[in-house]
Short mmCIF file of N, CA, C and O in Angstrom, two decimals:
data_model
loop_
_atom_site.label_atom_id
_atom_site.label_comp_id
_atom_site.label_asym_id
_atom_site.label_seq_id
_atom_site.Cartn_x
_atom_site.Cartn_y
_atom_site.Cartn_z
N MET A 177 0.86 -1.18 0.00
CA MET A 177 0.00 0.00 0.00
C MET A 177 0.90 1.23 0.00
O MET A 177 1.75 1.38 0.84
N GLY A 178 0.70 2.12 -0.95
CA GLY A 178 1.48 3.35 -1.01
C GLY A 178 0.77 4.46 -0.27
O GLY A 178 -0.33 4.31 0.22
N LEU A 179 1.43 5.59 -0.20
CA LEU A 179 0.83 6.75 0.43
C LEU A 179 -0.36 7.22 -0.39
O LEU A 179 -0.29 7.30 -1.61
N LEU A 180 -1.44 7.53 0.27
CA LEU A 180 -2.64 8.03 -0.39
C LEU A 180 -2.87 9.48 -0.01
O LEU A 180 -2.57 9.88 1.11
N THR A 181 -3.40 10.24 -0.94
CA THR A 181 -3.81 11.60 -0.58
C THR A 181 -5.09 11.49 0.23
O THR A 181 -5.77 10.47 0.23
N ARG A 182 -5.43 12.57 0.89
CA ARG A 182 -6.67 12.58 1.67
C ARG A 182 -7.88 12.30 0.78
O ARG A 182 -8.79 11.57 1.15
N GLU A 183 -7.88 12.84 -0.44
CA GLU A 183 -8.99 12.63 -1.36
C GLU A 183 -9.09 11.17 -1.78
O GLU A 183 -10.17 10.60 -1.87
N GLN A 184 -7.94 10.53 -2.05
CA GLN A 184 -7.95 9.11 -2.41
C GLN A 184 -8.45 8.26 -1.25
O GLN A 184 -9.22 7.33 -1.46
N ALA A 185 -8.02 8.60 -0.04
CA ALA A 185 -8.45 7.83 1.12
C ALA A 185 -9.96 7.93 1.27
O ALA A 185 -10.63 6.95 1.59
N ARG A 186 -10.51 9.10 1.02
CA ARG A 186 -11.95 9.29 1.14
C ARG A 186 -12.68 8.46 0.11
O ARG A 186 -13.62 7.73 0.42
N THR A 187 -12.26 8.52 -1.15
CA THR A 187 -12.98 7.83 -2.21
C THR A 187 -12.73 6.33 -2.18
O THR A 187 -13.58 5.56 -2.57
N ASP A 188 -11.57 5.89 -1.72
CA ASP A 188 -11.26 4.47 -1.68
C ASP A 188 -11.70 3.81 -0.38
O ASP A 188 -11.51 2.62 -0.21
N ALA A 189 -12.27 4.57 0.53
CA ALA A 189 -12.68 4.06 1.84
C ALA A 189 -11.52 3.37 2.54
O ALA A 189 -11.65 2.32 3.12
N VAL A 190 -10.36 4.01 2.44
CA VAL A 190 -9.13 3.51 3.07
C VAL A 190 -8.66 4.57 4.05
O VAL A 190 -8.73 5.76 3.76
N PRO A 191 -8.18 4.15 5.22
CA PRO A 191 -7.67 5.15 6.17
C PRO A 191 -6.54 5.98 5.57
O PRO A 191 -5.73 5.49 4.79
N TYR A 192 -6.51 7.24 5.94
CA TYR A 192 -5.45 8.15 5.51
C TYR A 192 -4.31 8.06 6.51
O TYR A 192 -4.46 8.41 7.67
N ILE A 193 -3.17 7.56 6.03
CA ILE A 193 -1.96 7.48 6.84
C ILE A 193 -0.86 8.16 6.03
O ILE A 193 -0.71 7.92 4.84
N ASP A 194 -0.08 9.01 6.67
CA ASP A 194 1.01 9.69 5.97
C ASP A 194 2.18 9.82 6.94
O ASP A 194 2.03 9.59 8.13
N THR A 195 3.31 10.19 6.40
CA THR A 195 4.51 10.37 7.21
C THR A 195 4.71 11.85 7.49
O THR A 195 4.72 12.65 6.57
N PHE A 196 4.83 12.20 8.76
CA PHE A 196 5.11 13.56 9.18
C PHE A 196 6.37 13.51 10.03
O PHE A 196 6.39 12.82 11.05
N ASP A 197 7.40 14.20 9.58
CA ASP A 197 8.69 14.19 10.29
C ASP A 197 9.16 12.76 10.56
O ASP A 197 9.66 12.45 11.64
N GLY A 198 8.95 11.88 9.60
CA GLY A 198 9.42 10.50 9.70
C GLY A 198 8.56 9.57 10.53
O GLY A 198 8.93 8.43 10.76
N VAL A 199 7.39 10.06 10.98
CA VAL A 199 6.51 9.25 11.83
C VAL A 199 5.19 9.03 11.09
O VAL A 199 4.60 9.97 10.56
N LEU A 200 4.72 7.78 11.06
CA LEU A 200 3.43 7.49 10.45
C LEU A 200 2.31 8.05 11.32
O LEU A 200 2.29 7.80 12.53
N MET A 201 1.40 8.79 10.69
CA MET A 201 0.32 9.42 11.45
C MET A 201 -0.96 9.45 10.62
O MET A 201 -0.92 9.39 9.39
N THR A 202 -2.07 9.57 11.31
CA THR A 202 -3.35 9.86 10.69
C THR A 202 -3.84 11.16 11.30
O THR A 202 -3.14 11.76 12.11
N THR A 203 -5.02 11.61 10.91
CA THR A 203 -5.53 12.88 11.43
C THR A 203 -6.90 12.72 12.08
O THR A 203 -7.66 11.80 11.75
N SER A 204 -7.20 13.64 12.96
CA SER A 204 -8.51 13.65 13.60
C SER A 204 -9.61 13.86 12.56
O SER A 204 -10.71 13.34 12.71
N ARG A 205 -9.32 14.59 11.50
CA ARG A 205 -10.32 14.81 10.45
C ARG A 205 -10.66 13.50 9.76
O ARG A 205 -11.82 13.21 9.49
N ASP A 206 -9.63 12.69 9.44
CA ASP A 206 -9.90 11.42 8.78
C ASP A 206 -10.62 10.46 9.71
O ASP A 206 -11.56 9.78 9.29
N VAL A 207 -10.22 10.43 10.96
CA VAL A 207 -10.90 9.56 11.93
C VAL A 207 -12.37 9.96 12.05
O VAL A 207 -13.26 9.11 12.03
N ALA A 208 -12.64 11.25 12.13
CA ALA A 208 -14.03 11.71 12.22
C ALA A 208 -14.82 11.27 11.00
O ALA A 208 -15.95 10.77 11.13
N GLU A 209 -14.23 11.44 9.84
CA GLU A 209 -14.92 11.06 8.61
C GLU A 209 -15.21 9.56 8.55
O GLU A 209 -16.33 9.15 8.28
N LYS A 210 -14.20 8.76 8.82
CA LYS A 210 -14.35 7.31 8.70
C LYS A 210 -15.28 6.73 9.75
O LYS A 210 -16.04 5.81 9.49
N PHE A 211 -15.24 7.28 10.96
CA PHE A 211 -16.07 6.76 12.05
C PHE A 211 -17.42 7.48 12.12
O PHE A 211 -18.20 7.25 13.03
N ARG A 212 -17.67 8.35 11.13
CA ARG A 212 -18.93 9.10 11.04
C ARG A 212 -19.24 9.87 12.31
O ARG A 212 -20.32 9.80 12.87
N LYS A 213 -18.24 10.63 12.73
CA LYS A 213 -18.39 11.48 13.91
C LYS A 213 -18.12 12.92 13.50
O LYS A 213 -17.41 13.17 12.53
N ARG A 214 -18.67 13.85 14.22
CA ARG A 214 -18.36 15.26 13.98
C ARG A 214 -16.91 15.50 14.39
O ARG A 214 -16.48 15.02 15.44
N HIS A 215 -16.20 16.26 13.57
CA HIS A 215 -14.79 16.49 13.86
C HIS A 215 -14.60 17.18 15.21
O HIS A 215 -13.70 16.84 15.97
N ASN A 216 -15.44 18.16 15.51
CA ASN A 216 -15.28 18.86 16.80
C ASN A 216 -15.45 17.89 17.98
O ASN A 216 -14.84 18.07 19.02
N ASN A 217 -16.25 16.84 17.81
CA ASN A 217 -16.40 15.85 18.87
C ASN A 217 -15.17 14.97 19.00
O ASN A 217 -14.78 14.59 20.11
N VAL A 218 -14.53 14.64 17.88
CA VAL A 218 -13.29 13.86 17.93
C VAL A 218 -12.19 14.70 18.59
O VAL A 218 -11.45 14.19 19.44
N VAL A 219 -12.11 15.97 18.24
CA VAL A 219 -11.13 16.86 18.88
C VAL A 219 -11.39 16.91 20.38
O VAL A 219 -10.47 16.79 21.19
N ARG A 220 -12.63 17.06 20.76
CA ARG A 220 -13.00 17.07 22.19
C ARG A 220 -12.58 15.76 22.86
O ARG A 220 -12.01 15.76 23.95
N ASP A 221 -12.85 14.63 22.19
CA ASP A 221 -12.49 13.32 22.76
C ASP A 221 -10.97 13.22 22.96
O ASP A 221 -10.52 12.69 23.97
N ILE A 222 -10.21 13.72 22.00
CA ILE A 222 -8.74 13.69 22.13
C ILE A 222 -8.31 14.55 23.32
O ILE A 222 -7.48 14.14 24.13
N GLN A 223 -8.87 15.74 23.43
CA GLN A 223 -8.50 16.64 24.52
C GLN A 223 -8.89 16.08 25.88
O GLN A 223 -8.26 16.41 26.89
N ASN A 224 -9.92 15.22 25.92
CA ASN A 224 -10.41 14.67 27.18
C ASN A 224 -9.86 13.28 27.49
O ASN A 224 -10.27 12.68 28.50
N LEU A 225 -8.95 12.76 26.66
CA LEU A 225 -8.39 11.44 26.94
C LEU A 225 -7.68 11.45 28.29
O LEU A 225 -6.95 12.39 28.61
N GLU A 226 -7.89 10.41 29.04
CA GLU A 226 -7.24 10.30 30.35
C GLU A 226 -5.93 9.54 30.19
O GLU A 226 -5.82 8.37 30.55
N CYS A 227 -4.97 10.24 29.62
CA CYS A 227 -3.64 9.67 29.42
C CYS A 227 -2.62 10.62 30.04
O CYS A 227 -2.94 11.76 30.37
N SER A 228 -1.41 10.13 30.18
CA SER A 228 -0.37 10.96 30.78
C SER A 228 0.03 12.08 29.83
O SER A 228 -0.16 11.99 28.61
N SER A 229 0.59 13.12 30.37
CA SER A 229 1.09 14.23 29.56
C SER A 229 2.16 13.75 28.59
O SER A 229 2.21 14.17 27.44
N ARG A 230 3.00 12.84 29.05
CA ARG A 230 4.07 12.29 28.20
C ARG A 230 3.47 11.57 26.99
O ARG A 230 3.90 11.77 25.86
N PHE A 231 2.46 10.71 27.24
CA PHE A 231 1.82 9.98 26.16
C PHE A 231 1.19 10.96 25.17
O PHE A 231 1.32 10.81 23.95
N ARG A 232 0.50 11.96 25.68
CA ARG A 232 -0.15 12.96 24.83
C ARG A 232 0.88 13.67 23.95
O ARG A 232 0.69 13.83 22.75
N LEU A 233 2.00 14.09 24.54
CA LEU A 233 3.05 14.78 23.78
C LEU A 233 3.66 13.90 22.70
O LEU A 233 3.98 14.38 21.61
N LEU A 234 3.82 12.63 22.99
CA LEU A 234 4.44 11.70 22.04
C LEU A 234 3.51 11.27 20.91
O LEU A 234 3.97 10.88 19.84
N ASN A 235 2.20 11.34 21.14
CA ASN A 235 1.27 10.71 20.21
C ASN A 235 0.22 11.61 19.57
O ASN A 235 -0.49 11.17 18.67
N PHE A 236 0.10 12.84 20.02
CA PHE A 236 -0.88 13.77 19.47
C PHE A 236 -0.21 15.11 19.19
O PHE A 236 0.45 15.66 20.07
N GLU A 237 -0.39 15.61 17.99
CA GLU A 237 0.17 16.90 17.62
C GLU A 237 -0.95 17.80 17.11
O GLU A 237 -1.56 17.51 16.07
N GLN A 238 -1.25 18.85 17.85
CA GLN A 238 -2.28 19.79 17.39
C GLN A 238 -1.71 20.63 16.26
O GLN A 238 -0.58 21.10 16.33
N THR A 239 -2.49 20.78 15.21
CA THR A 239 -2.05 21.55 14.05
C THR A 239 -3.26 22.21 13.41
O THR A 239 -4.36 21.68 13.47
N PRO A 240 -3.08 23.37 12.81
CA PRO A 240 -4.22 24.03 12.16
C PRO A 240 -4.47 23.47 10.75
O PRO A 240 -3.58 22.89 10.14
N TYR A 241 -5.69 23.63 10.29
CA TYR A 241 -6.02 23.35 8.90
C TYR A 241 -7.02 24.40 8.44
O TYR A 241 -7.74 24.97 9.25
N VAL A 242 -7.03 24.65 7.16
CA VAL A 242 -7.97 25.61 6.57
C VAL A 242 -9.09 24.83 5.90
O VAL A 242 -8.84 23.97 5.05
N GLU A 243 -10.30 25.13 6.30
CA GLU A 243 -11.48 24.48 5.71
C GLU A 243 -11.73 25.10 4.34
O GLU A 243 -11.96 26.31 4.23
N PRO A 244 -11.65 24.29 3.27
CA PRO A 244 -11.80 24.83 1.92
C PRO A 244 -13.15 25.51 1.66
O PRO A 244 -13.22 26.46 0.90
N GLN A 245 -14.21 25.05 2.33
CA GLN A 245 -15.54 25.60 2.06
C GLN A 245 -15.70 27.03 2.54
O GLN A 245 -16.41 27.81 1.92
N ASN A 246 -15.06 27.38 3.67
CA ASN A 246 -15.26 28.74 4.18
C ASN A 246 -13.96 29.51 4.40
O ASN A 246 -13.99 30.66 4.81
N GLY A 247 -12.82 28.88 4.15
CA GLY A 247 -11.53 29.55 4.29
C GLY A 247 -11.10 29.80 5.72
O GLY A 247 -10.09 30.46 5.95
N GLN A 248 -11.85 29.31 6.69
CA GLN A 248 -11.51 29.53 8.10
C GLN A 248 -10.51 28.48 8.58
O GLN A 248 -10.49 27.36 8.08
N THR A 249 -9.73 28.87 9.57
CA THR A 249 -8.73 27.97 10.15
C THR A 249 -9.30 27.34 11.42
O THR A 249 -9.88 28.03 12.26
N TYR A 250 -9.13 26.03 11.53
CA TYR A 250 -9.57 25.27 12.68
C TYR A 250 -8.42 24.42 13.18
O TYR A 250 -7.42 24.25 12.49
N LYS A 251 -8.58 23.82 14.36
CA LYS A 251 -7.54 22.93 14.84
C LYS A 251 -7.92 21.49 14.55
O LYS A 251 -9.10 21.12 14.50
N MET A 252 -6.89 20.71 14.32
CA MET A 252 -7.04 19.26 14.20
C MET A 252 -5.83 18.64 14.89
O MET A 252 -4.93 19.35 15.33
N PHE A 253 -5.85 17.35 15.00
CA PHE A 253 -4.73 16.63 15.58
C PHE A 253 -4.20 15.61 14.59
O PHE A 253 -4.97 14.94 13.91
N ARG A 254 -2.88 15.53 14.52
CA ARG A 254 -2.23 14.39 13.90
C ARG A 254 -1.98 13.42 15.04
O ARG A 254 -1.67 13.84 16.15
N MET A 255 -2.11 12.13 14.75
CA MET A 255 -1.87 11.15 15.81
C MET A 255 -1.12 9.95 15.29
O MET A 255 -1.29 9.56 14.14
N THR A 256 -0.27 9.42 16.13
CA THR A 256 0.48 8.23 15.81
C THR A 256 -0.43 7.01 15.88
O THR A 256 -1.59 7.11 16.30
N ARG A 257 0.13 5.88 15.51
CA ARG A 257 -0.61 4.63 15.63
C ARG A 257 -1.07 4.42 17.07
O ARG A 257 -2.22 4.05 17.32
N ASP A 258 -0.18 4.67 18.04
CA ASP A 258 -0.55 4.48 19.45
C ASP A 258 -1.63 5.47 19.87
O ASP A 258 -2.55 5.13 20.60
N GLY A 259 -1.53 6.71 19.39
CA GLY A 259 -2.55 7.70 19.70
C GLY A 259 -3.89 7.30 19.12
O GLY A 259 -4.92 7.38 19.80
N PHE A 260 -3.88 6.85 17.86
CA PHE A 260 -5.12 6.39 17.24
C PHE A 260 -5.71 5.23 18.03
O PHE A 260 -6.91 5.21 18.32
N THR A 261 -4.87 4.28 18.40
CA THR A 261 -5.36 3.10 19.11
C THR A 261 -5.98 3.49 20.45
O THR A 261 -7.06 3.02 20.80
N PHE A 262 -5.32 4.38 21.17
CA PHE A 262 -5.84 4.84 22.46
C PHE A 262 -7.19 5.52 22.28
O PHE A 262 -8.14 5.25 23.02
N LEU A 263 -7.29 6.39 21.29
CA LEU A 263 -8.55 7.09 21.01
C LEU A 263 -9.65 6.11 20.59
O LEU A 263 -10.76 6.15 21.10
N ALA A 264 -9.32 5.23 19.65
CA ALA A 264 -10.33 4.34 19.06
C ALA A 264 -10.82 3.27 20.02
O ALA A 264 -11.88 2.68 19.78
N MET A 265 -10.08 3.03 21.11
CA MET A 265 -10.56 2.06 22.10
C MET A 265 -11.95 2.43 22.60
O MET A 265 -12.73 1.56 22.96
N GLY A 266 -12.26 3.71 22.61
CA GLY A 266 -13.55 4.17 23.10
C GLY A 266 -14.66 4.11 22.08
O GLY A 266 -15.82 4.33 22.41
N PHE A 267 -14.34 3.81 20.83
CA PHE A 267 -15.36 3.74 19.78
C PHE A 267 -15.94 2.32 19.75
O PHE A 267 -15.19 1.34 19.73
N THR A 268 -17.25 2.21 19.72
CA THR A 268 -17.89 0.90 19.77
C THR A 268 -18.83 0.71 18.60
O THR A 268 -19.15 1.65 17.88
N GLY A 269 -19.24 -0.51 18.43
CA GLY A 269 -20.19 -0.86 17.38
C GLY A 269 -19.52 -1.59 16.23
O GLY A 269 -18.29 -1.62 16.11
N ARG A 270 -20.35 -2.20 15.39
CA ARG A 270 -19.86 -3.01 14.28
C ARG A 270 -19.04 -2.20 13.29
O ARG A 270 -17.96 -2.60 12.88
N GLU A 271 -19.55 -1.04 12.88
CA GLU A 271 -18.84 -0.21 11.92
C GLU A 271 -17.52 0.30 12.50
O GLU A 271 -16.50 0.35 11.81
N ALA A 272 -17.52 0.65 13.78
CA ALA A 272 -16.28 1.10 14.42
C ALA A 272 -15.25 -0.03 14.41
O ALA A 272 -14.07 0.21 14.16
N ALA A 273 -15.68 -1.24 14.64
CA ALA A 273 -14.77 -2.38 14.63
C ALA A 273 -14.14 -2.56 13.25
O ALA A 273 -12.94 -2.83 13.12
N ILE A 274 -14.93 -2.38 12.21
CA ILE A 274 -14.42 -2.50 10.84
C ILE A 274 -13.34 -1.46 10.60
O ILE A 274 -12.27 -1.77 10.07
N TRP A 275 -13.60 -0.21 11.01
CA TRP A 275 -12.62 0.86 10.78
C TRP A 275 -11.38 0.69 11.64
O TRP A 275 -10.27 0.98 11.20
N LYS A 276 -11.53 0.19 12.85
CA LYS A 276 -10.35 -0.06 13.69
C LYS A 276 -9.43 -1.05 12.97
O LYS A 276 -8.22 -0.84 12.91
N GLU A 277 -10.02 -2.12 12.44
CA GLU A 277 -9.22 -3.11 11.71
C GLU A 277 -8.54 -2.49 10.49
O GLU A 277 -7.36 -2.74 10.23
N ARG A 278 -9.27 -1.67 9.75
CA ARG A 278 -8.69 -1.05 8.55
C ARG A 278 -7.52 -0.13 8.89
O ARG A 278 -6.53 -0.10 8.19
N TYR A 279 -7.65 0.63 9.97
CA TYR A 279 -6.55 1.50 10.38
C TYR A 279 -5.33 0.67 10.80
O TYR A 279 -4.20 0.98 10.43
N ILE A 280 -5.56 -0.37 11.57
CA ILE A 280 -4.45 -1.22 12.00
C ILE A 280 -3.76 -1.83 10.78
O ILE A 280 -2.53 -1.84 10.68
N GLU A 281 -4.54 -2.32 9.83
CA GLU A 281 -3.97 -2.89 8.60
C GLU A 281 -3.20 -1.84 7.82
O GLU A 281 -2.12 -2.12 7.29
N ALA A 282 -3.73 -0.62 7.76
CA ALA A 282 -3.05 0.45 7.01
C ALA A 282 -1.74 0.84 7.67
O ALA A 282 -0.72 1.01 6.99
N PHE A 283 -1.74 0.95 8.99
CA PHE A 283 -0.48 1.26 9.69
C PHE A 283 0.54 0.14 9.46
O PHE A 283 1.71 0.40 9.20
N ASN A 284 0.09 -1.11 9.56
CA ASN A 284 0.98 -2.25 9.35
C ASN A 284 1.57 -2.23 7.94
O ASN A 284 2.76 -2.46 7.74
N ALA A 285 0.72 -1.98 6.95
CA ALA A 285 1.17 -1.96 5.55
C ALA A 285 2.19 -0.85 5.32
O ALA A 285 3.17 -1.05 4.61
N MET A 286 1.96 0.29 5.93
CA MET A 286 2.89 1.42 5.74
C MET A 286 4.22 1.13 6.41
O MET A 286 5.26 1.55 5.92
N GLU A 287 4.20 0.41 7.52
CA GLU A 287 5.46 0.07 8.20
C GLU A 287 6.29 -0.90 7.37
O GLU A 287 7.50 -0.87 7.43
N ASP A 288 5.62 -1.76 6.63
CA ASP A 288 6.32 -2.73 5.75
C ASP A 288 6.87 -2.00 4.57
O ASP A 288 7.89 -1.95 4.15
#
């Protein structure tokens, strides 16, 4: 599996994983889209995770993005595989299970 653009990931129903500063990461925007959650709720969930400060620093990176529809800047998070796993542990249901597996497979494929 090669690197996919965000648009390809959306249309191919494949998780968006990319390399940032040499680290494989996904984004809160992609997680929200794939798990059919509002992005602001995923951001809230990340901010409310009961993890150590060290874990948060190592696995979540807040970064701005510009929404193409209105040109406004919002915050999102890039997250490592461990950050994604910690966040997704709280997602339940059949569809959530399917997406958890797809993300794990995508991270594994990118590592190979």
